[in-house]
Amino acid sequence: MKTYEKIYLELKHQPDYISGETLAENLSVSRTAIWKAIKTLENKGLTVESTKNKGYKLVSGDLYLKDQLEERLNFPVQILEKSQSTQIDAKNGLEKGAPAPTLYLAQEQTAAKGRFGRSFFTDKTGGIYMSLHLKPNCHYQDVKPYTIMVASSLVKAISRLTGIECDIKWVNDIYLNGKKIAGILTEAITSVETGLVTDVIIGVGINFFISTFPENLSEIADNLFQTTPSITREDLICSMWNIFFETPEYDLVKYYKDKSLVLHQTITYLEQEQEKQAKVLDITNRGELLIQTGEEKKTLSSGEVRLISW
């Protein structure tokens, strides 16, 4: 473990100031090494308060520590400071024969994409950007409804850790107080020879504690935390994926329905480039919307919907 990582752990578990001398003694390094490590932490987006005769105190921010994450998750984790996209990282890992599951994390993304290839805003320090690679190796009809399972796991983890109650907008967006705080993108890879879905990559982007949003997003996007977070990003990541792997599929689907913004609501959707209005009757166990337009009932398996009352 690097010196700045060791200092981060010392500061994280110390509610008050800790002197540079004490840090140097605890870690058996020089005071100069302590100073350099503190600067490294600040360059990585952490706020460390320095006061003469008192020492250092961690005010905000956290680090991803590979060993701790792998211990809490019990599967491999790959971490990059900067990534074009964790979805791409996962695909590269897949091609190199990385085991599944493997979680790919990035402090920052430079070319993140959401559904329909849309650009996805990312921050250098205040977001969670990750992709999980799984190998279901099954027929398409047997593929689990991963998007709604991950959405449920995230919302449930947030509730357990913080008491904050979020909502889910079909099919892949997490909302808090009417604004989007997270999105999920699930991609499947199918074998031409066998017709099986061999691999699934689930991307998740979370606005954890971002200082500033672009002007065009400020009215529709927000953070999970408005003030200094009460948990670390590691806490949320580990809780979320542990819930995902340990909770029965049926329970996650039920929770998704309980947290749905669109269930039993009137929505609009596009069909052959025409906007139509419908009532949402149910959400199937595969995550499809059962809707009614006039006397006609049908299912929506993809696309985008809008709430009339939004």
Short mmCIF file of C-alpha atoms in Angstrom, two decimals:
data_model
loop_
_atom_site.label_atom_id
_atom_site.label_comp_id
_atom_site.label_asym_id
_atom_site.label_seq_id
_atom_site.Cartn_x
_atom_site.Cartn_y
_atom_site.Cartn_z
CA MET A 1 0.00 0.00 0.00
CA LYS A 2 1.31 3.43 -0.95
CA THR A 3 2.14 6.05 1.67
CA TYR A 4 -0.74 8.35 0.70
CA GLU A 5 -3.16 5.43 0.99
CA LYS A 6 -1.88 4.60 4.47
CA ILE A 7 -2.25 8.24 5.49
CA TYR A 8 -5.77 8.30 4.10
CA LEU A 9 -6.69 5.36 6.35
CA GLU A 10 -5.09 7.05 9.36
CA LEU A 11 -7.04 10.26 8.70
CA LYS A 12 -10.25 8.42 7.90
CA HIS A 13 -10.33 6.70 11.28
CA GLN A 14 -9.22 9.78 13.23
CA PRO A 15 -12.14 12.14 14.00
CA ASP A 16 -9.81 14.93 15.15
CA TYR A 17 -6.49 16.35 14.04
CA ILE A 18 -3.43 14.12 13.93
CA SER A 19 0.03 15.64 13.85
CA GLY A 20 2.52 15.12 11.07
CA GLU A 21 4.96 13.82 13.65
CA THR A 22 2.51 11.16 14.83
CA LEU A 23 1.76 10.13 11.23
CA ALA A 24 5.49 9.87 10.51
CA GLU A 25 6.05 7.71 13.59
CA ASN A 26 3.05 5.48 12.90
CA LEU A 27 4.08 4.86 9.30
CA SER A 28 7.87 4.94 9.80
CA VAL A 29 8.39 7.61 7.14
CA SER A 30 9.83 11.13 7.07
CA ARG A 31 7.87 14.33 7.65
CA THR A 32 8.66 15.24 4.03
CA ALA A 33 7.01 12.02 2.87
CA ILE A 34 3.95 12.92 4.92
CA TRP A 35 3.75 16.35 3.32
CA LYS A 36 4.08 14.92 -0.19
CA ALA A 37 1.40 12.30 0.54
CA ILE A 38 -1.01 14.96 1.81
CA LYS A 39 -0.49 16.89 -1.44
CA THR A 40 -1.22 13.70 -3.39
CA LEU A 41 -4.49 13.26 -1.51
CA GLU A 42 -5.47 16.85 -2.27
CA ASN A 43 -4.63 16.34 -5.96
CA LYS A 44 -6.99 13.36 -5.93
CA GLY A 45 -9.86 15.56 -4.79
CA LEU A 46 -9.76 15.04 -1.01
CA THR A 47 -9.94 18.04 1.30
CA VAL A 48 -7.39 17.83 4.10
CA GLU A 49 -7.32 20.64 6.65
CA SER A 50 -3.87 21.59 7.92
CA THR A 51 -3.52 23.62 11.12
CA LYS A 52 -0.32 24.67 12.81
CA ASN A 53 0.35 22.88 16.12
CA LYS A 54 -2.57 20.53 15.44
CA GLY A 55 -1.71 18.68 12.27
CA TYR A 56 -4.02 17.25 9.62
CA LYS A 57 -7.72 16.42 9.48
CA LEU A 58 -9.71 14.81 6.64
CA VAL A 59 -12.64 17.11 5.86
CA SER A 60 -14.15 15.45 2.78
CA GLY A 61 -13.44 12.99 0.00
CA ASP A 62 -12.34 9.38 -0.11
CA LEU A 63 -10.16 6.93 -2.02
CA TYR A 64 -10.74 3.61 -3.72
CA LEU A 65 -8.48 1.00 -2.12
CA LYS A 66 -8.26 -2.15 -4.23
CA ASP A 67 -7.43 -4.57 -1.39
CA GLN A 68 -10.28 -3.35 0.80
CA LEU A 69 -12.80 -3.44 -2.02
CA GLU A 70 -11.83 -6.97 -3.03
CA GLU A 71 -11.99 -8.15 0.56
CA ARG A 72 -15.49 -6.72 1.03
CA LEU A 73 -16.78 -7.89 -2.37
CA ASN A 74 -14.95 -11.19 -2.62
CA PHE A 75 -14.19 -10.82 -6.33
CA PRO A 76 -11.57 -8.95 -8.42
CA VAL A 77 -11.61 -5.15 -8.78
CA GLN A 78 -9.71 -3.11 -11.35
CA ILE A 79 -9.23 0.62 -10.66
CA LEU A 80 -8.11 3.35 -13.06
CA GLU A 81 -7.51 7.00 -12.25
CA LYS A 82 -8.83 8.06 -15.66
CA SER A 83 -10.77 5.97 -18.14
CA GLN A 84 -12.47 6.58 -21.44
CA SER A 85 -15.31 4.40 -20.18
CA THR A 86 -15.55 1.57 -17.65
CA GLN A 87 -17.74 -0.27 -20.17
CA ILE A 88 -14.77 -0.26 -22.53
CA ASP A 89 -12.47 -1.32 -19.68
CA ALA A 90 -14.73 -4.27 -18.96
CA LYS A 91 -14.81 -5.29 -22.62
CA ASN A 92 -11.03 -5.10 -22.78
CA GLY A 93 -10.80 -7.25 -19.66
CA LEU A 94 -13.21 -9.74 -21.19
CA GLU A 95 -11.03 -10.03 -24.31
CA LYS A 96 -7.97 -10.62 -22.14
CA GLY A 97 -9.68 -13.44 -20.28
CA ALA A 98 -10.35 -11.69 -16.97
CA PRO A 99 -12.54 -13.74 -14.61
CA ALA A 100 -16.18 -12.95 -14.03
CA PRO A 101 -17.39 -11.29 -11.95
CA THR A 102 -14.87 -8.46 -12.11
CA LEU A 103 -15.65 -4.86 -11.19
CA TYR A 104 -14.05 -2.02 -13.15
CA LEU A 105 -13.85 1.34 -11.40
CA ALA A 106 -12.65 4.73 -12.63
CA GLN A 107 -12.08 7.92 -10.71
CA GLU A 108 -12.89 9.87 -13.87
CA GLN A 109 -14.35 9.04 -17.30
CA THR A 110 -13.61 11.04 -20.43
CA ALA A 111 -16.09 9.56 -22.92
CA ALA A 112 -18.88 7.95 -20.93
CA LYS A 113 -22.06 6.98 -22.77
CA GLY A 114 -25.55 6.24 -21.48
CA ARG A 115 -28.53 4.66 -23.21
CA PHE A 116 -28.96 5.32 -26.94
CA GLY A 117 -25.30 6.43 -27.09
CA ARG A 118 -25.95 9.68 -25.26
CA SER A 119 -23.05 11.45 -23.58
CA PHE A 120 -23.00 11.06 -19.82
CA PHE A 121 -21.60 13.84 -17.63
CA THR A 122 -18.87 12.75 -15.22
CA ASP A 123 -16.92 14.62 -12.58
CA LYS A 124 -13.25 14.30 -11.65
CA THR A 125 -13.83 13.60 -7.98
CA GLY A 126 -17.48 13.41 -6.93
CA GLY A 127 -18.94 10.49 -8.84
CA ILE A 128 -19.00 6.69 -8.84
CA TYR A 129 -18.30 5.20 -12.27
CA MET A 130 -18.14 1.44 -12.55
CA SER A 131 -18.96 -1.58 -14.70
CA LEU A 132 -19.50 -5.18 -13.59
CA HIS A 133 -18.70 -8.04 -15.97
CA LEU A 134 -20.76 -11.21 -15.61
CA LYS A 135 -20.82 -14.45 -17.65
CA PRO A 136 -24.40 -15.81 -17.65
CA ASN A 137 -23.77 -18.06 -20.70
CA CYS A 138 -27.46 -18.78 -21.22
CA HIS A 139 -30.22 -18.34 -23.78
CA TYR A 140 -31.63 -14.84 -24.13
CA GLN A 141 -34.96 -15.77 -22.56
CA ASP A 142 -33.11 -16.99 -19.47
CA VAL A 143 -31.05 -13.83 -18.96
CA LYS A 144 -31.91 -12.21 -15.64
CA PRO A 145 -33.41 -8.69 -15.64
CA TYR A 146 -30.06 -7.25 -14.63
CA THR A 147 -30.93 -3.59 -15.10
CA ILE A 148 -33.87 -3.64 -12.70
CA MET A 149 -31.98 -5.88 -10.26
CA VAL A 150 -29.08 -3.42 -10.12
CA ALA A 151 -31.45 -0.44 -9.82
CA SER A 152 -33.17 -2.11 -6.86
CA SER A 153 -29.85 -3.01 -5.25
CA LEU A 154 -28.61 0.57 -5.50
CA VAL A 155 -31.78 2.12 -4.09
CA LYS A 156 -31.92 -0.46 -1.30
CA ALA A 157 -28.25 0.15 -0.41
CA ILE A 158 -28.79 3.91 -0.26
CA SER A 159 -31.78 3.42 2.04
CA ARG A 160 -29.93 1.03 4.36
CA LEU A 161 -26.81 3.15 4.66
CA THR A 162 -28.28 6.65 4.77
CA GLY A 163 -32.04 6.51 5.26
CA ILE A 164 -32.44 8.44 1.99
CA GLU A 165 -35.35 7.10 -0.09
CA CYS A 166 -34.94 7.23 -3.86
CA ASP A 167 -37.27 6.36 -6.73
CA ILE A 168 -36.74 4.46 -9.98
CA LYS A 169 -37.84 5.78 -13.37
CA TRP A 170 -38.27 3.00 -15.90
CA VAL A 171 -36.10 1.50 -16.89
CA ASN A 172 -32.69 2.54 -15.65
CA ASP A 173 -32.69 5.91 -13.87
CA ILE A 174 -32.54 6.64 -10.14
CA TYR A 175 -34.25 9.81 -8.95
CA LEU A 176 -34.16 11.82 -5.74
CA ASN A 177 -36.58 14.69 -5.18
CA GLY A 178 -37.48 14.79 -8.87
CA LYS A 179 -33.92 14.87 -10.19
CA LYS A 180 -31.72 12.14 -11.62
CA ILE A 181 -28.81 11.00 -9.46
CA ALA A 182 -27.82 7.75 -11.17
CA GLY A 183 -28.14 5.76 -14.37
CA ILE A 184 -27.57 2.16 -15.41
CA LEU A 185 -26.53 0.73 -18.79
CA THR A 186 -26.60 -3.02 -19.44
CA GLU A 187 -24.95 -4.50 -22.52
CA ALA A 188 -25.07 -8.15 -23.59
CA ILE A 189 -22.65 -10.07 -25.80
CA THR A 190 -24.01 -13.02 -27.76
CA SER A 191 -22.11 -15.88 -29.37
CA VAL A 192 -22.97 -16.31 -33.06
CA GLU A 193 -22.00 -20.00 -32.91
CA THR A 194 -24.10 -21.00 -29.90
CA GLY A 195 -26.73 -18.25 -29.81
CA LEU A 196 -26.07 -17.88 -26.09
CA VAL A 197 -25.62 -14.64 -24.18
CA THR A 198 -22.07 -15.27 -23.04
CA ASP A 199 -21.31 -12.00 -21.25
CA VAL A 200 -23.14 -9.09 -19.68
CA ILE A 201 -21.58 -5.77 -18.71
CA ILE A 202 -23.54 -3.55 -16.31
CA GLY A 203 -22.43 0.07 -16.15
CA VAL A 204 -23.46 2.33 -13.28
CA GLY A 205 -22.90 6.06 -12.89
CA ILE A 206 -23.81 7.77 -9.62
CA ASN A 207 -23.71 11.47 -8.74
CA PHE A 208 -22.36 10.92 -5.26
CA PHE A 209 -21.19 14.41 -4.25
CA ILE A 210 -20.41 16.53 -7.32
CA SER A 211 -19.55 20.16 -6.65
CA THR A 212 -20.88 21.70 -9.88
CA PHE A 213 -23.10 20.53 -12.73
CA PRO A 214 -23.11 22.03 -16.23
CA GLU A 215 -25.83 24.66 -16.61
CA ASN A 216 -27.87 22.48 -18.97
CA LEU A 217 -28.04 19.69 -16.36
CA SER A 218 -28.55 21.66 -13.16
CA GLU A 219 -32.35 21.56 -13.45
CA ILE A 220 -32.59 17.81 -14.07
CA ALA A 221 -29.60 16.26 -12.26
CA ASP A 222 -28.52 16.30 -8.64
CA ASN A 223 -26.35 14.59 -6.03
CA LEU A 224 -27.09 11.82 -3.60
CA PHE A 225 -25.53 14.06 -0.94
CA GLN A 226 -26.01 17.82 -0.66
CA THR A 227 -23.47 18.18 2.16
CA THR A 228 -20.42 16.18 3.23
CA PRO A 229 -21.35 12.50 2.70
CA SER A 230 -22.07 10.37 5.76
CA ILE A 231 -20.64 7.29 4.01
CA THR A 232 -17.78 6.61 1.60
CA ARG A 233 -18.15 5.65 -2.03
CA GLU A 234 -16.62 2.31 -1.08
CA ASP A 235 -19.42 1.74 1.44
CA LEU A 236 -22.10 2.29 -1.20
CA ILE A 237 -20.34 0.22 -3.87
CA CYS A 238 -19.86 -2.76 -1.58
CA SER A 239 -23.35 -2.63 -0.07
CA MET A 240 -24.96 -2.35 -3.49
CA TRP A 241 -23.16 -5.30 -5.09
CA ASN A 242 -23.51 -7.47 -2.01
CA ILE A 243 -27.27 -6.88 -2.10
CA PHE A 244 -27.28 -7.66 -5.82
CA PHE A 245 -25.57 -11.03 -5.37
CA GLU A 246 -27.24 -12.05 -2.11
CA THR A 247 -30.88 -11.04 -2.66
CA PRO A 248 -33.24 -13.36 -4.59
CA GLU A 249 -34.24 -12.10 -8.03
CA TYR A 250 -37.94 -12.12 -7.11
CA ASP A 251 -37.35 -9.83 -4.12
CA LEU A 252 -35.35 -7.33 -6.19
CA VAL A 253 -38.07 -7.25 -8.86
CA LYS A 254 -40.73 -6.65 -6.20
CA TYR A 255 -38.66 -3.85 -4.66
CA TYR A 256 -38.26 -2.29 -8.11
CA LYS A 257 -42.05 -2.15 -8.47
CA ASP A 258 -42.41 -0.67 -4.98
CA LYS A 259 -39.97 2.11 -5.90
CA SER A 260 -41.25 2.73 -9.42
CA LEU A 261 -42.22 6.25 -10.44
CA VAL A 262 -44.28 5.07 -13.40
CA LEU A 263 -46.31 2.14 -12.06
CA HIS A 264 -50.05 2.99 -12.19
CA GLN A 265 -49.21 6.37 -13.71
CA THR A 266 -50.06 7.93 -17.08
CA ILE A 267 -47.08 8.17 -19.42
CA THR A 268 -46.21 9.17 -22.96
CA TYR A 269 -44.00 7.08 -25.23
CA LEU A 270 -42.94 7.01 -28.87
CA GLU A 271 -44.23 4.43 -31.32
CA GLN A 272 -43.14 4.71 -34.95
CA GLU A 273 -42.07 8.29 -34.24
CA GLN A 274 -45.52 9.18 -32.93
CA GLU A 275 -46.08 10.19 -29.30
CA LYS A 276 -48.75 8.14 -27.58
CA GLN A 277 -50.29 8.22 -24.12
CA ALA A 278 -50.93 5.18 -21.94
CA LYS A 279 -51.61 4.00 -18.39
CA VAL A 280 -48.98 1.73 -16.82
CA LEU A 281 -50.77 -1.32 -15.45
CA ASP A 282 -47.84 -3.39 -14.28
CA ILE A 283 -44.13 -4.13 -14.60
CA THR A 284 -43.37 -7.71 -15.60
CA ASN A 285 -40.75 -9.86 -13.91
CA ARG A 286 -38.50 -9.21 -16.92
CA GLY A 287 -38.81 -5.46 -16.47
CA GLU A 288 -41.25 -4.76 -19.30
CA LEU A 289 -44.05 -2.23 -18.94
CA LEU A 290 -47.59 -3.54 -19.32
CA ILE A 291 -49.53 -0.54 -20.61
CA GLN A 292 -53.06 0.25 -21.77
CA THR A 293 -53.96 2.68 -24.53
CA GLY A 294 -57.71 2.92 -24.92
CA GLU A 295 -58.90 -0.68 -25.09
CA GLU A 296 -55.51 -2.02 -26.20
CA LYS A 297 -53.03 -3.61 -23.81
CA LYS A 298 -49.41 -4.16 -24.79
CA THR A 299 -45.90 -4.39 -23.37
CA LEU A 300 -42.96 -2.03 -23.76
CA SER A 301 -39.61 -3.75 -23.51
CA SER A 302 -37.44 -0.77 -24.43
CA GLY A 303 -37.55 2.90 -25.26
CA GLU A 304 -38.11 5.99 -23.15
CA VAL A 305 -41.22 7.16 -21.33
CA ARG A 306 -42.28 10.41 -19.74
CA LEU A 307 -44.62 10.95 -16.85
CA ILE A 308 -47.58 13.18 -17.63
CA SER A 309 -47.42 14.63 -14.11
CA TRP A 310 -43.61 15.06 -14.10
#
